[in-house]
XYZ file of C-alpha atoms in Angstrom:
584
model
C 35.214 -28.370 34.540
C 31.170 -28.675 33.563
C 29.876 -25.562 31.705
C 26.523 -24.138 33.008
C 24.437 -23.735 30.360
C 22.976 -20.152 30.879
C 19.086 -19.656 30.230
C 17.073 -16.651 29.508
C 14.239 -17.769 31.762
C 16.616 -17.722 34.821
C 18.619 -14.581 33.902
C 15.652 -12.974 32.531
C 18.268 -10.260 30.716
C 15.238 -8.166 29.387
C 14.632 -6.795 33.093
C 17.333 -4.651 31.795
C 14.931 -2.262 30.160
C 12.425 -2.046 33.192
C 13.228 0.555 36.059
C 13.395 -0.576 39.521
C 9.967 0.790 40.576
C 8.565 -1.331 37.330
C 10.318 -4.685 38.225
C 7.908 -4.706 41.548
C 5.021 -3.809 40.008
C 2.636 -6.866 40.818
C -0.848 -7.878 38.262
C -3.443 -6.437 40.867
C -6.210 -9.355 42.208
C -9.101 -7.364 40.637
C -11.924 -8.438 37.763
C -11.651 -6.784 34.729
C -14.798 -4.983 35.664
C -13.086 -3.582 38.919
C -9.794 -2.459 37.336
C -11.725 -0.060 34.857
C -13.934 1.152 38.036
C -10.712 1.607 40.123
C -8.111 2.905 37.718
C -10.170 6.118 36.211
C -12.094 6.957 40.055
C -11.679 10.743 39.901
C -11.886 10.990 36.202
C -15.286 9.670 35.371
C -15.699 12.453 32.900
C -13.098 11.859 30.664
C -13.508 10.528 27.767
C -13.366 6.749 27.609
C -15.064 6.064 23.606
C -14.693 7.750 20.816
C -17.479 6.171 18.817
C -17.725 7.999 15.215
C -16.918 11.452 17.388
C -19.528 10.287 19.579
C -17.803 10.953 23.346
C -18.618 8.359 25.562
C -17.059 9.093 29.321
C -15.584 6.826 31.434
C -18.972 7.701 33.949
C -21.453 6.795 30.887
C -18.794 3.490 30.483
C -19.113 2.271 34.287
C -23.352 3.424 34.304
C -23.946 1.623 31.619
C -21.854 -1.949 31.994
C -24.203 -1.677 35.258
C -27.171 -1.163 33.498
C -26.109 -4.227 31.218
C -25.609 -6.034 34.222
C -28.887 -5.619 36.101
C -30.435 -6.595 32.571
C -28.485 -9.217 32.128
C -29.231 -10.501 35.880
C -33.179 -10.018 34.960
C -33.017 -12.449 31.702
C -31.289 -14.910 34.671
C -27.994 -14.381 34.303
C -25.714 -15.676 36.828
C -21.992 -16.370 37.973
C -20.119 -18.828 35.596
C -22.458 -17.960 32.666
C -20.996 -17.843 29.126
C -23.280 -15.518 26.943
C -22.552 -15.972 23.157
C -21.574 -12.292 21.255
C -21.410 -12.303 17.830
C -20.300 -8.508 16.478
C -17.410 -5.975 15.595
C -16.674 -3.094 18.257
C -19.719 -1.424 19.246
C -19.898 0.454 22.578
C -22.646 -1.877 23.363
C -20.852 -5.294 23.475
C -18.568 -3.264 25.303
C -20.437 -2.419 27.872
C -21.973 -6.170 27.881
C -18.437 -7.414 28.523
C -17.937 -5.877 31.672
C -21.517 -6.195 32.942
C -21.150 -9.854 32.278
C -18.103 -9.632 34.250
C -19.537 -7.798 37.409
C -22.246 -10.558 37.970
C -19.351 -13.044 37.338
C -20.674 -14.187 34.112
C -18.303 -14.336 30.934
C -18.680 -13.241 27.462
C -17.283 -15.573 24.646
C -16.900 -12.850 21.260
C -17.886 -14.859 17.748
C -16.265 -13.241 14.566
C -20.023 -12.478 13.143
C -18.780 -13.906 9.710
C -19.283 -17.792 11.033
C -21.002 -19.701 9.523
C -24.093 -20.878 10.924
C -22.685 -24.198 11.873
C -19.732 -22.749 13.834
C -21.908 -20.895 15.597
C -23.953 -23.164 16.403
C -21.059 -25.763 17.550
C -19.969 -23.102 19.953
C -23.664 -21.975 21.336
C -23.411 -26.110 22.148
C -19.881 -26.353 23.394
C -20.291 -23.302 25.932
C -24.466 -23.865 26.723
C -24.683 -20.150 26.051
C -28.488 -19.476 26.364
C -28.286 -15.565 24.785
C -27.242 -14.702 21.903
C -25.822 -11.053 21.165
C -26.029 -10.112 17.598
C -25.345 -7.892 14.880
C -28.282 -6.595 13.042
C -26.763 -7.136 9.649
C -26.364 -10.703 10.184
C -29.302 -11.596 11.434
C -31.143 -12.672 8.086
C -28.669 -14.477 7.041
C -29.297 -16.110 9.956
C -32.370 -16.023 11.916
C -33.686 -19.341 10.704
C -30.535 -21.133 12.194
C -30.779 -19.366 14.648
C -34.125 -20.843 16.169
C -32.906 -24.110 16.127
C -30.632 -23.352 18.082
C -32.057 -23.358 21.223
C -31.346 -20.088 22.375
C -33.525 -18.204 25.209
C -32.761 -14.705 24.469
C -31.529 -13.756 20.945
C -30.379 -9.299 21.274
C -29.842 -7.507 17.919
C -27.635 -4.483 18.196
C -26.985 -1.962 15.462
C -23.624 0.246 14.457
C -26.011 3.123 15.145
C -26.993 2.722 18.535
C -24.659 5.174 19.787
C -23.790 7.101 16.907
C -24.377 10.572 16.928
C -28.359 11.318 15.954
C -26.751 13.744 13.340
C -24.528 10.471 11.731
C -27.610 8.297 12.268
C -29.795 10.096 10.393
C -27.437 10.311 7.420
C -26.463 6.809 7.749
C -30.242 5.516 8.012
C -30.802 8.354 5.222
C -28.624 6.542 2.494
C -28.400 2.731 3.918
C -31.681 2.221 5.906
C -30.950 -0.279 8.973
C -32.112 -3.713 8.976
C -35.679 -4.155 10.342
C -35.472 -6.358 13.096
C -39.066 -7.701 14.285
C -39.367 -8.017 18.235
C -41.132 -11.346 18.888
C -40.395 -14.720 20.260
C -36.787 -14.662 21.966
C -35.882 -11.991 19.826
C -35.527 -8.843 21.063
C -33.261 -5.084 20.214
C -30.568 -3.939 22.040
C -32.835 -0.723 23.522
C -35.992 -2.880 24.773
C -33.066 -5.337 26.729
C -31.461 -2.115 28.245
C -34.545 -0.504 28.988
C -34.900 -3.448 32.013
C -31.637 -2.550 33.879
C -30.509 0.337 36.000
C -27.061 1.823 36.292
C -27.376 1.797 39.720
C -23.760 -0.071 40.749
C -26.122 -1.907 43.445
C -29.243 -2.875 41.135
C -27.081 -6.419 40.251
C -24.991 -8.977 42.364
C -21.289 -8.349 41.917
C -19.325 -11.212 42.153
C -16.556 -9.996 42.972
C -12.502 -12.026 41.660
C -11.591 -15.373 41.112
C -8.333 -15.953 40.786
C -9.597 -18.792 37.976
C -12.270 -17.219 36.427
C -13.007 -16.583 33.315
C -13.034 -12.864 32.304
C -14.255 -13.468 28.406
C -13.615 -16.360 26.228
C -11.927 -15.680 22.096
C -11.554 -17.374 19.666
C -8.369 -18.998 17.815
C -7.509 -18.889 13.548
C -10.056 -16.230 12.297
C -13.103 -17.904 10.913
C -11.512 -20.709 9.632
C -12.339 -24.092 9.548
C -13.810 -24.670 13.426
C -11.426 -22.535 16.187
C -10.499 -23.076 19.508
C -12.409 -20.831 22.505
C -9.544 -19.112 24.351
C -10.654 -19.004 27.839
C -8.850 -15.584 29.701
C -8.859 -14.713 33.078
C -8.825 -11.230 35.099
C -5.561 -11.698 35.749
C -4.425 -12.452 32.071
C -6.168 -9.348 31.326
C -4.893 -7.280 33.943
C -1.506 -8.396 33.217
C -1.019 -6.851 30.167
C -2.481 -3.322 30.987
C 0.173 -3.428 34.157
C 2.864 -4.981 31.701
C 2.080 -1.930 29.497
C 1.508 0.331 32.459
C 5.424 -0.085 33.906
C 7.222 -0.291 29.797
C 8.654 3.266 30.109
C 5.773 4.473 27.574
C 4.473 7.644 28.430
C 0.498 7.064 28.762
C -1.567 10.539 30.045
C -4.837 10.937 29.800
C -5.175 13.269 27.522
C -3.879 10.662 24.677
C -6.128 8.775 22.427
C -5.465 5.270 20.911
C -6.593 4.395 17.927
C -8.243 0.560 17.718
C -9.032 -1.304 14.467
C -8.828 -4.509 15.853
C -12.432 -6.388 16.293
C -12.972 -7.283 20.078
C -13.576 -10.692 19.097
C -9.902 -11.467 19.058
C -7.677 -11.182 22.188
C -5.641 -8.030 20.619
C -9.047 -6.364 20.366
C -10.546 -6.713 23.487
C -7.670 -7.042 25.790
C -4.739 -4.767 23.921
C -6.746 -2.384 22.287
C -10.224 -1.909 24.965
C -9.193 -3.211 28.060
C -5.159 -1.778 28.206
C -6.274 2.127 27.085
C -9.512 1.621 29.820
C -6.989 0.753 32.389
C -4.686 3.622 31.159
C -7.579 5.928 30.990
C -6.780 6.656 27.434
C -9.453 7.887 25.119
C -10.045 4.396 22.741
C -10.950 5.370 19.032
C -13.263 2.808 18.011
C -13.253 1.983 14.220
C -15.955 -0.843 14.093
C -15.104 -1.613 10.252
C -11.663 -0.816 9.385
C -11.135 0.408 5.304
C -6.906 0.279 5.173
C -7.541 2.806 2.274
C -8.446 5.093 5.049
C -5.472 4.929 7.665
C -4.115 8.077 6.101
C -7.788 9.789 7.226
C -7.445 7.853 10.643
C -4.735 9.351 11.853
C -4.784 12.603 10.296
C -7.774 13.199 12.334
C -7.760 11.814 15.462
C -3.871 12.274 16.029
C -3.757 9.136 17.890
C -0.313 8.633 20.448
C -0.801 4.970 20.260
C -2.203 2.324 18.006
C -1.881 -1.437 16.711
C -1.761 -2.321 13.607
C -0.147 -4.721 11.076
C 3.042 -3.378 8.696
C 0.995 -3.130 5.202
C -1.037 -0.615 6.942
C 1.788 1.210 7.687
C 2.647 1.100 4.300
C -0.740 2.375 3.330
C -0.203 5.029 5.960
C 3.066 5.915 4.085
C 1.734 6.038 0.849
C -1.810 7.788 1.634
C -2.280 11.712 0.112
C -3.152 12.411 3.781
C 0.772 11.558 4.678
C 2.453 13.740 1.729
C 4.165 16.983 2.283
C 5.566 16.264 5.304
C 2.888 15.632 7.910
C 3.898 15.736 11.438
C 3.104 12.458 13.109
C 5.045 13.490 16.541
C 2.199 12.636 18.011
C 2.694 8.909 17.635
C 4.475 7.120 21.110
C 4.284 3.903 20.670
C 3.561 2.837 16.598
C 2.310 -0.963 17.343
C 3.235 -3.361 14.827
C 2.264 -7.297 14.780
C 0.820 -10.008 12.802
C 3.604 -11.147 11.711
C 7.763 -10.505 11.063
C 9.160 -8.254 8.521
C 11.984 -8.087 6.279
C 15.106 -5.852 6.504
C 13.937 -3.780 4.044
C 10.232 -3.242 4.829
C 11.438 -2.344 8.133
C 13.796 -0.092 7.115
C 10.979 1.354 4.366
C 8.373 1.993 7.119
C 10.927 2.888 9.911
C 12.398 5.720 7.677
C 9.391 7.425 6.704
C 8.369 7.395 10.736
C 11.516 9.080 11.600
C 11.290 11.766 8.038
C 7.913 12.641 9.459
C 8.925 13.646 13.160
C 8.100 9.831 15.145
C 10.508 10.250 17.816
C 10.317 6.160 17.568
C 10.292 3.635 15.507
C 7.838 1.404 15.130
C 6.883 -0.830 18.407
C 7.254 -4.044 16.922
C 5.828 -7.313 18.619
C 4.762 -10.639 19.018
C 1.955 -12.615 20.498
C -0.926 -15.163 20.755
C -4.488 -15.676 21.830
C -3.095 -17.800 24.247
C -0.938 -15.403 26.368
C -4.333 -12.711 26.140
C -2.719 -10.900 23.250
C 0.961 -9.932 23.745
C 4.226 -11.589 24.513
C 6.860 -9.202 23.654
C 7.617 -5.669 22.072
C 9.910 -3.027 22.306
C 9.138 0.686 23.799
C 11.266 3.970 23.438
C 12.999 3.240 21.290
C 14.733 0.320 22.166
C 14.945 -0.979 18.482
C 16.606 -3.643 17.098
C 16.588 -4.683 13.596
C 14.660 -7.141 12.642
C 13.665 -8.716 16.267
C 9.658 -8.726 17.634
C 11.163 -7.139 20.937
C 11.580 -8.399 24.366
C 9.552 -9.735 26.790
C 6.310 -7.960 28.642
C 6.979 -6.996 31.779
C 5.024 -9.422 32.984
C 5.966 -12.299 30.816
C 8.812 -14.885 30.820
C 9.676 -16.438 27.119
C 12.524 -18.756 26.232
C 13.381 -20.603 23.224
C 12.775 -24.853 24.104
C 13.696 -27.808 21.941
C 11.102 -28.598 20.021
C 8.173 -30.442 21.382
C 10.501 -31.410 24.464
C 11.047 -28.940 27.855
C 14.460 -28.713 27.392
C 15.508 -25.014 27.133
C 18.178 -24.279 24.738
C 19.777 -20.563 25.939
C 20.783 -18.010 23.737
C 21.208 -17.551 19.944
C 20.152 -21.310 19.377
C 16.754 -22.020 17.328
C 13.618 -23.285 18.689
C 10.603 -23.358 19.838
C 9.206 -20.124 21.497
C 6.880 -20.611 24.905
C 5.599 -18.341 27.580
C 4.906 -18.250 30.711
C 3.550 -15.815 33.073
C 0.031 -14.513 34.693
C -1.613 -13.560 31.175
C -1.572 -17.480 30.244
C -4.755 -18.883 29.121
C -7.039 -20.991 31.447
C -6.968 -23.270 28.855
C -8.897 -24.136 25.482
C -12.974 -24.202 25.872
C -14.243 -27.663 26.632
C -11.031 -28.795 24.557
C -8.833 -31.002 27.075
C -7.184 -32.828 24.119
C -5.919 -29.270 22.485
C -4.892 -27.482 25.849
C -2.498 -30.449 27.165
C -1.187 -29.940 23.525
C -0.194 -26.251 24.442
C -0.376 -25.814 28.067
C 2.556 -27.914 29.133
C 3.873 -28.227 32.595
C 7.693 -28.443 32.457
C 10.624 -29.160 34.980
C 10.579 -25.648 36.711
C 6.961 -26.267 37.818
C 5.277 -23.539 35.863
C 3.059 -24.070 32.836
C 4.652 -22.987 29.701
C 2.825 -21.771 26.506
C 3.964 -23.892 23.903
C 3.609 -21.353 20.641
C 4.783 -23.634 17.729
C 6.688 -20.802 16.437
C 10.390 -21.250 15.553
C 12.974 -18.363 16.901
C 15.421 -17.248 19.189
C 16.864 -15.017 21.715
C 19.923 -13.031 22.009
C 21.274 -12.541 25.273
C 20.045 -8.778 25.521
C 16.344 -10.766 25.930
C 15.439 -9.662 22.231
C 12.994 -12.672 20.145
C 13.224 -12.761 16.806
C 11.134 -15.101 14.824
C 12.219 -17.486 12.096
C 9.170 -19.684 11.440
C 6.243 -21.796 12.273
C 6.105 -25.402 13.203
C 2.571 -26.218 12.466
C 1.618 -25.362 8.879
C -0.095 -21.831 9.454
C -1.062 -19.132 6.634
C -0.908 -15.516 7.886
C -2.357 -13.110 5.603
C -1.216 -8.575 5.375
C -3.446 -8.067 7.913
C -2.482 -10.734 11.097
C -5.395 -13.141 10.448
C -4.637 -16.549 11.226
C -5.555 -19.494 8.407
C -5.220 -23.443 8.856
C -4.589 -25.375 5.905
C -5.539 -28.187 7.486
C -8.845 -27.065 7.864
C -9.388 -26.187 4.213
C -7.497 -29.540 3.180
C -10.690 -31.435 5.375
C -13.135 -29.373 3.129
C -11.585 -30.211 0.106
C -11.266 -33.905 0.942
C -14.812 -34.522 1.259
C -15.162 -34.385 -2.578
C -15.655 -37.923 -3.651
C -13.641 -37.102 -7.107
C -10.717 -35.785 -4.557
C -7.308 -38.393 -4.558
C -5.294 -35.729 -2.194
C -5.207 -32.451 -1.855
C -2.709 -29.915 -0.081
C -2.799 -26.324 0.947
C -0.158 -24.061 1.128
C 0.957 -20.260 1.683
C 1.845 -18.155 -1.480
C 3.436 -15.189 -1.544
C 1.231 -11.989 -1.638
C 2.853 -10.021 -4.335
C 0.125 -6.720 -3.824
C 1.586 -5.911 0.302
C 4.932 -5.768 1.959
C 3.865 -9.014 3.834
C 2.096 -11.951 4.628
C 0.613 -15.088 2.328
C -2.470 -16.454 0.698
C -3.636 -20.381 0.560
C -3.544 -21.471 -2.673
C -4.820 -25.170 -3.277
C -3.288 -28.210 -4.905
C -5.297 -31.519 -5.758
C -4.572 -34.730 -7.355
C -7.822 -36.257 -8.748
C -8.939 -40.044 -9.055
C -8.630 -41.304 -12.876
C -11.478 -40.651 -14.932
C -12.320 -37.276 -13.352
C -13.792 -34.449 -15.088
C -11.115 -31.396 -13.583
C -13.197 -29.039 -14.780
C -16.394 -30.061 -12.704
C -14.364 -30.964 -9.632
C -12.734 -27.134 -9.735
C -16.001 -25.597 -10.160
C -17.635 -27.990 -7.330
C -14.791 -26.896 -4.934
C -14.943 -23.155 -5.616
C -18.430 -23.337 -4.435
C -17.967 -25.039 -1.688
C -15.152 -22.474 -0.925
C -18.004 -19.672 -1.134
C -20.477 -21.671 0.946
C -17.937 -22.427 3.854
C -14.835 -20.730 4.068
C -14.578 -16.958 5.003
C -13.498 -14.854 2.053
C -9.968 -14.461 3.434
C -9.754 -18.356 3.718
C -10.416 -19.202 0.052
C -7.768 -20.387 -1.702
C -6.778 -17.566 -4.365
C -5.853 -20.631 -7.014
C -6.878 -24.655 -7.512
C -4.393 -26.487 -9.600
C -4.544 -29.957 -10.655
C -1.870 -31.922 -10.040
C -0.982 -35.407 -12.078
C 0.897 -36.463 -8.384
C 1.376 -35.283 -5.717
C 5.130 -34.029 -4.589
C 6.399 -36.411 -1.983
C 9.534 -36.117 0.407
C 11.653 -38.993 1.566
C 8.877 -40.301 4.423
C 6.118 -39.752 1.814
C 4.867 -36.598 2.820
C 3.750 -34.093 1.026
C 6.409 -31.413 -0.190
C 4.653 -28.576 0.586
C 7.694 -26.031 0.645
C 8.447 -27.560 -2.788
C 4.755 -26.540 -4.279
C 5.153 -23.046 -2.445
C 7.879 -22.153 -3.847
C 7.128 -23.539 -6.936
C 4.027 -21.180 -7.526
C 5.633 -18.215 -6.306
C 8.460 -18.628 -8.402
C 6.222 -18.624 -11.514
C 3.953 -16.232 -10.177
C 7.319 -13.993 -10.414
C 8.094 -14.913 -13.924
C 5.037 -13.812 -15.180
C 4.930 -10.634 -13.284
C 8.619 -9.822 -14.984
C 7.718 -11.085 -17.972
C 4.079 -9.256 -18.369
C 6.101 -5.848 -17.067
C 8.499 -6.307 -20.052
């Protein structure tokens, strides 16, 4: 008799964990713009932004993404619109998002720390015609700027909307940029001063089941990303996924958000989700780890995402000694990457000595599915997995690079599927059919080129990547590839390879360190100091390879590739030698 192989995306066994009333809950056909108006009706005067203990109310929140709206529709801003935003977490980008996304227009966010040339690439790729800016970049890169082609170029500043008292002390010891008003360039104030918050002043488009909400970007500033293109409904999804977890979400609760809103955990998990739950959403525009102990001392948060070495830093602040209560906490998000049995148990420990009722809510995701894919609320722990799927999600492990699911306990490749899938990869066919792939069911699966599996409870645990990916303590994503491209436009360059190296200062995650094999006759010296500078001049800090080593040959495998395993573990095993030897 045939065994039927049994598969998680049929049996679905994490349902298990959602009540009854949750497993009906539907993602509601609403723009983003709509679900904020909708969900907090009757409690416009709570607080929606706490920006530097500045309260900004859910009222002030809807007035003003109107105001940005009518502005936005008097520069000529219509449906299908991409408008270019290059800044951290400011209530004004904020309010730009969902003003954009009343007239049906969409904001794409730009990690301000591009260079000019990646900026530029995507001002091309999306035809964005305004520019929103931070003022402290805007030196750097005004002259690029204007050859850009750009009609409308709006500076904002961190102190906007801080509170006059903060301002003046700010402006007191660091005076604010000086940002002359001519040409297409204009401030933040004279582009708000020409719209209304009058909710009829602008056109409101109104939901497309297709359209796109906002637009992020892929792999931190390295290298050139990918534009994730996300939908209301991707959006929506994962503020009703986390809605219907069994998390208890009042309105009196604050959540505390590090996470820039130019990545999909930013402006989906940690603005969009809290809006939706009518949570008050602590904005920390520039996040110092050294301060997490402050952080949540003061602002008692009940939930917040962040990466394990903050935790750690949480653990070890003075802020956390003696016992302080941290009760408070509901859900403890963790994510960037997996942890060991020990860090977990670390970090998990000290939660539960200082009065967490849970452990931490550990979890997994990608751009690509708007953020999350899986975590685990209330509790429902288990060691050393990223959780189970989102309410509204479906994940299964599939042979690799094939649609063939494998069922339980069996390695390979993780995918998604479900409404909070991207529309697809900005003016990047090639890329999407690479991820986006339809398979025998008839639903597009997210192919995440992540190695795990699933036990047959539904939990995911991750064992490794497929593609060649560096992720740093703090979640960013790095491509060696990229950096290998850069590297291999040196003329004195014979091959090169990057790889991940332990980092031996946090209880997680890897730096690139770079290895290169030189033609004969080079001067090493030269080259190393010609490709340090070009590391300054065109990789992010975090993206710069923490060592260059020449290398007589290159390591090859059977096939001829490189061995990079072989040179990672390589450096980290010295690296440990001399760390045992120099502590005696």
């Amino acid at each position: 008799m045939k065994t039927v192989k049994r598969l998680p995306s049929q049996e679905k066994p994490w349902m298990q964990f959602f009540s009854e009333t949750a497993q009906k809950a539907e993602v509601p056909k609403e723009t983003i713009y709509e679900a904020i108006v909708r969900r907090n009706k009757g409690f416009e005067n709570n607080v929606a932004i706490n920006y530097f203990d500045r309260k900004i109310t859910y009222r002030e929140l809807i007035d003003r993404s109107n105001n940005a709206a009518a502005a936005f529709a008097n520069l000529g801003v219509k449906k299908g619109d991409i408008i270019a935003c290059a800044t951290v977490t400011f209530p004004e980008p904020v309010y730009s998002l969902y003003g954009l996304n009343k007239l049906g227009a969409t904001l794409m966010t730009l990690d301000p720390r591009l260079t000019a040339e990646q900026i530029n690439e995507f001002i091309k790729r999306s035809n964005a015609k305004i520019l929103l800016l931070v003022d402290l970049f805007y030196d750097k890169l005004k002259d690029d700027l204007q050859k850009m082609g750009l009609e409308h170029i709006i500076i904002i500043s961190a102190d906007t909307s801080m509170p006059k008292a903060l301002k003046f002390v700010k402006q007191f010891k660091m005076p604010a940029p000086k940002i002359k008003e001519e040409g297409n360039v204009m401030t933040w104030n004279t582009f708000a001063k020409n719209g209304s918050s009058d909710p009829e002043a602008s056109y409101t488009a109104g939901y497309g089941e297709n359209d796109c909400a906002a637009i992020t970007l892929t792999g931190g500033t390295t290298g050139m990303p990918k534009g994730v293109m996300l939908s209301h409904d991707g959006f929506n999804a994962i503020a009703t996924s986390f809605e219907n977890c069994g998390v208890s979400y009042t309105r009196d609760q604050r959540f505390l958000n590090i996470i820039p809103m130019f990545s999909s955990y930013g402006i989906v998990s940690s603005l969009h989700m809290p809006f939706c739950l009518g949570l008050e959403d602590v904005v920390i525009p520039k996040f110092d780890q050294e301060k997490v102990g402050h952080y949540v001392k003061k602002y008692r948060p009940a939930h917040t995402l962040m990466v394990p070495a903050h935790y750690e830093k949480l653990m070890n602040s003075k802020e956390m000694a003696n016992g302080f209560d941290l009760s408070f906490f509901e859900t403890a998000g963790s994510g960037g990457d997996t942890m060991n049995a020990g860090t977990e148990a670390k970090l998990n420990g000290f939660l539960k000595d200082h009065g967490s009722r849970f452990p931490l809510s550990q979890g997994y995701g990608m751009s690509e599915v708007s953020s999350a894919g899986s975590c685990y609320c209330n509790g429902n722990f288990r060691s050393l997995s990223v959780g189970y799927p989102l309410l509204m999600n479906t994940i299964s492990i599939f042979k690799p690079e094939t649609t063939e699911e494998v069922g339980y306990n069996v390695e390979g490749e993780i995918c998604m599927t479900g409404p909070s899938n991207m529309l697809g990869y900005l003016n990047d066919p090639k890329e999407t059919e690479n991820v986006m792939i339809k398979h025998p069911d008839g639903k597009v699966w997210i192919h995440s080129g992540d190695i795990g599996y699933m036990d047959e409870d539904g939990y995911l645990y991750i064992k490794g990547r497929i593609k060649r990916m560096i992720t740093p303590f703090n979640g960013h994503k790095i491509f060696p590839a990229q950096i290998e491209g850069l590297i291999g436009h040196h003329d004195a360059v014979k091959s090169c390879a990057v790889v991940g190296v332990k980092d031996f200062d946090h209880v997680q995650g890897e730096w690139p360190v770079a290895y290169v094999e030189l033609k004969e006759g080079t001067d090493a010296e030269a080259v190393l100091a010609d490709l340090k500078a070009m590391y300054v001049g065109e990789l992010d800090d975090l993206a710069r390879p923490i060592d260059t080593i020449v290398l007589d040959a290159m390591p090859r495998e059977g096939m001829g590739k490189i061995a990079y395993k072989k040179l990672s573990a390589q450096y980290n095993a010295e690296q440990e030698a001399a760390r045992a030897q120099a502590a005696g």
